[in-house]
Amino acid sequence: MRNAIASMVAAVAVAVALGFAVTGTARAQEELCLDKREIQERINSGQLRQLSEAIAAAGVEGKIISSAVQLCRIDGRWQWRVNVMDYSGESKPVTLPAE
């Protein structure tokens, strides 16, 4: 009886661990972010638009908080993720297409 319970607990623990591993892998694949060098290379080659172009195209108003800028692949598309401070001082996350 003890062995059956121990086996069942072990099986549940393995299933939970595998579930987290698969979910983490899928999320990592969905949200691949580039480093600064990779971003510059892709902008220079014309594969991606600069942040300023993406902001202008989207009509975003406010001040970009530059320390929080990322370029990530989200749902199969390259997206700029930035925080924008509006004129009242409120900061909000914004996602802009980079392609």
mmCIF file of C-alpha atoms in Angstrom:
data_model
loop_
_atom_site.group_PDB
_atom_site.id
_atom_site.type_symbol
_atom_site.label_atom_id
_atom_site.label_comp_id
_atom_site.label_asym_id
_atom_site.label_seq_id
_atom_site.Cartn_x
_atom_site.Cartn_y
_atom_site.Cartn_z
ATOM 1 C CA MET A 1 0.000 0.000 0.000
ATOM 2 C CA ARG A 2 2.804 2.397 0.890
ATOM 3 C CA ASN A 3 4.637 1.567 -2.328
ATOM 4 C CA ALA A 4 1.486 2.194 -4.372
ATOM 5 C CA ILE A 5 0.991 5.614 -2.778
ATOM 6 C CA ALA A 6 4.676 6.496 -3.187
ATOM 7 C CA SER A 7 4.541 5.428 -6.843
ATOM 8 C CA MET A 8 1.420 7.506 -7.445
ATOM 9 C CA VAL A 9 2.956 10.584 -5.809
ATOM 10 C CA ALA A 10 6.135 10.134 -7.850
ATOM 11 C CA ALA A 11 4.124 9.782 -11.071
ATOM 12 C CA VAL A 12 2.173 12.966 -10.339
ATOM 13 C CA ALA A 13 5.382 14.844 -9.538
ATOM 14 C CA VAL A 14 6.954 13.744 -12.833
ATOM 15 C CA ALA A 15 3.824 14.713 -14.780
ATOM 16 C CA VAL A 16 3.754 18.162 -13.179
ATOM 17 C CA ALA A 17 7.463 18.687 -13.847
ATOM 18 C CA LEU A 18 7.057 17.672 -17.496
ATOM 19 C CA GLY A 19 4.068 19.981 -17.839
ATOM 20 C CA PHE A 20 6.111 22.936 -16.613
ATOM 21 C CA ALA A 21 9.031 22.006 -18.875
ATOM 22 C CA VAL A 22 6.818 21.860 -21.977
ATOM 23 C CA THR A 23 5.051 25.106 -21.102
ATOM 24 C CA GLY A 24 8.369 26.851 -20.442
ATOM 25 C CA THR A 25 9.810 25.626 -23.737
ATOM 26 C CA ALA A 26 6.773 26.778 -25.704
ATOM 27 C CA ARG A 27 6.884 30.183 -24.057
ATOM 28 C CA ALA A 28 10.629 30.497 -24.707
ATOM 29 C CA GLN A 29 10.031 29.727 -28.377
ATOM 30 C CA GLU A 30 7.230 32.281 -28.555
ATOM 31 C CA GLU A 31 9.154 35.063 -26.854
ATOM 32 C CA LEU A 32 12.641 34.966 -28.289
ATOM 33 C CA CYS A 33 14.218 38.373 -27.695
ATOM 34 C CA LEU A 34 17.230 39.766 -29.559
ATOM 35 C CA ASP A 35 20.281 41.381 -28.030
ATOM 36 C CA LYS A 36 21.440 44.845 -29.122
ATOM 37 C CA ARG A 37 23.882 43.525 -31.726
ATOM 38 C CA GLU A 38 21.264 41.278 -33.334
ATOM 39 C CA ILE A 39 18.737 44.111 -33.376
ATOM 40 C CA GLN A 40 21.179 46.441 -35.154
ATOM 41 C CA GLU A 41 22.135 43.765 -37.701
ATOM 42 C CA ARG A 42 18.490 43.112 -38.601
ATOM 43 C CA ILE A 43 17.699 46.820 -38.851
ATOM 44 C CA ASN A 44 20.773 47.432 -41.035
ATOM 45 C CA SER A 45 19.802 44.564 -43.346
ATOM 46 C CA GLY A 46 16.266 45.939 -43.692
ATOM 47 C CA GLN A 47 14.607 42.923 -42.051
ATOM 48 C CA LEU A 48 13.162 45.013 -39.208
ATOM 49 C CA ARG A 49 12.126 48.635 -38.787
ATOM 50 C CA GLN A 50 13.677 50.958 -36.258
ATOM 51 C CA LEU A 51 11.795 51.720 -33.074
ATOM 52 C CA SER A 52 11.260 55.336 -34.136
ATOM 53 C CA GLU A 53 9.611 54.138 -37.375
ATOM 54 C CA ALA A 54 7.384 51.704 -35.487
ATOM 55 C CA ILE A 55 6.333 54.453 -33.065
ATOM 56 C CA ALA A 56 5.539 56.878 -35.882
ATOM 57 C CA ALA A 57 3.562 54.240 -37.812
ATOM 58 C CA ALA A 58 1.498 53.374 -34.727
ATOM 59 C CA GLY A 59 0.932 57.017 -33.756
ATOM 60 C CA VAL A 60 2.136 56.453 -30.198
ATOM 61 C CA GLU A 61 2.498 59.654 -28.199
ATOM 62 C CA GLY A 62 4.577 60.040 -25.076
ATOM 63 C CA LYS A 63 8.114 59.430 -23.915
ATOM 64 C CA ILE A 64 9.740 56.036 -24.454
ATOM 65 C CA ILE A 65 11.450 54.691 -21.356
ATOM 66 C CA SER A 66 14.568 53.452 -23.127
ATOM 67 C CA SER A 67 15.840 51.132 -20.400
ATOM 68 C CA ALA A 68 12.796 48.912 -20.921
ATOM 69 C CA VAL A 69 12.998 48.416 -24.721
ATOM 70 C CA GLN A 70 13.026 44.868 -26.075
ATOM 71 C CA LEU A 71 12.648 43.359 -29.538
ATOM 72 C CA CYS A 72 11.022 39.945 -29.261
ATOM 73 C CA ARG A 73 9.325 37.367 -31.443
ATOM 74 C CA ILE A 74 5.767 37.183 -30.124
ATOM 75 C CA ASP A 75 3.141 35.004 -31.787
ATOM 76 C CA GLY A 76 5.457 34.463 -34.749
ATOM 77 C CA ARG A 77 6.116 38.165 -35.434
ATOM 78 C CA TRP A 78 8.871 40.558 -34.361
ATOM 79 C CA GLN A 79 7.501 43.136 -31.945
ATOM 80 C CA TRP A 80 9.029 46.061 -30.087
ATOM 81 C CA ARG A 81 8.076 45.961 -26.397
ATOM 82 C CA VAL A 82 8.460 49.347 -24.746
ATOM 83 C CA ASN A 83 7.151 51.329 -21.815
ATOM 84 C CA VAL A 84 5.690 54.694 -22.733
ATOM 85 C CA MET A 85 5.191 57.531 -20.276
ATOM 86 C CA ASP A 86 2.253 59.709 -21.218
ATOM 87 C CA TYR A 87 1.967 63.429 -20.571
ATOM 88 C CA SER A 88 0.427 62.884 -17.144
ATOM 89 C CA GLY A 89 3.428 60.786 -16.057
ATOM 90 C CA GLU A 90 1.695 57.398 -16.246
ATOM 91 C CA SER A 91 3.757 54.561 -17.704
ATOM 92 C CA LYS A 92 2.209 51.730 -19.697
ATOM 93 C CA PRO A 93 3.599 48.832 -21.746
ATOM 94 C CA VAL A 94 3.151 49.063 -25.524
ATOM 95 C CA THR A 95 3.828 46.450 -28.201
ATOM 96 C CA LEU A 96 4.617 47.666 -31.728
ATOM 97 C CA PRO A 97 5.182 45.669 -34.933
ATOM 98 C CA ALA A 98 8.811 45.683 -36.046
ATOM 99 C CA GLU A 99 8.272 44.061 -39.456
#
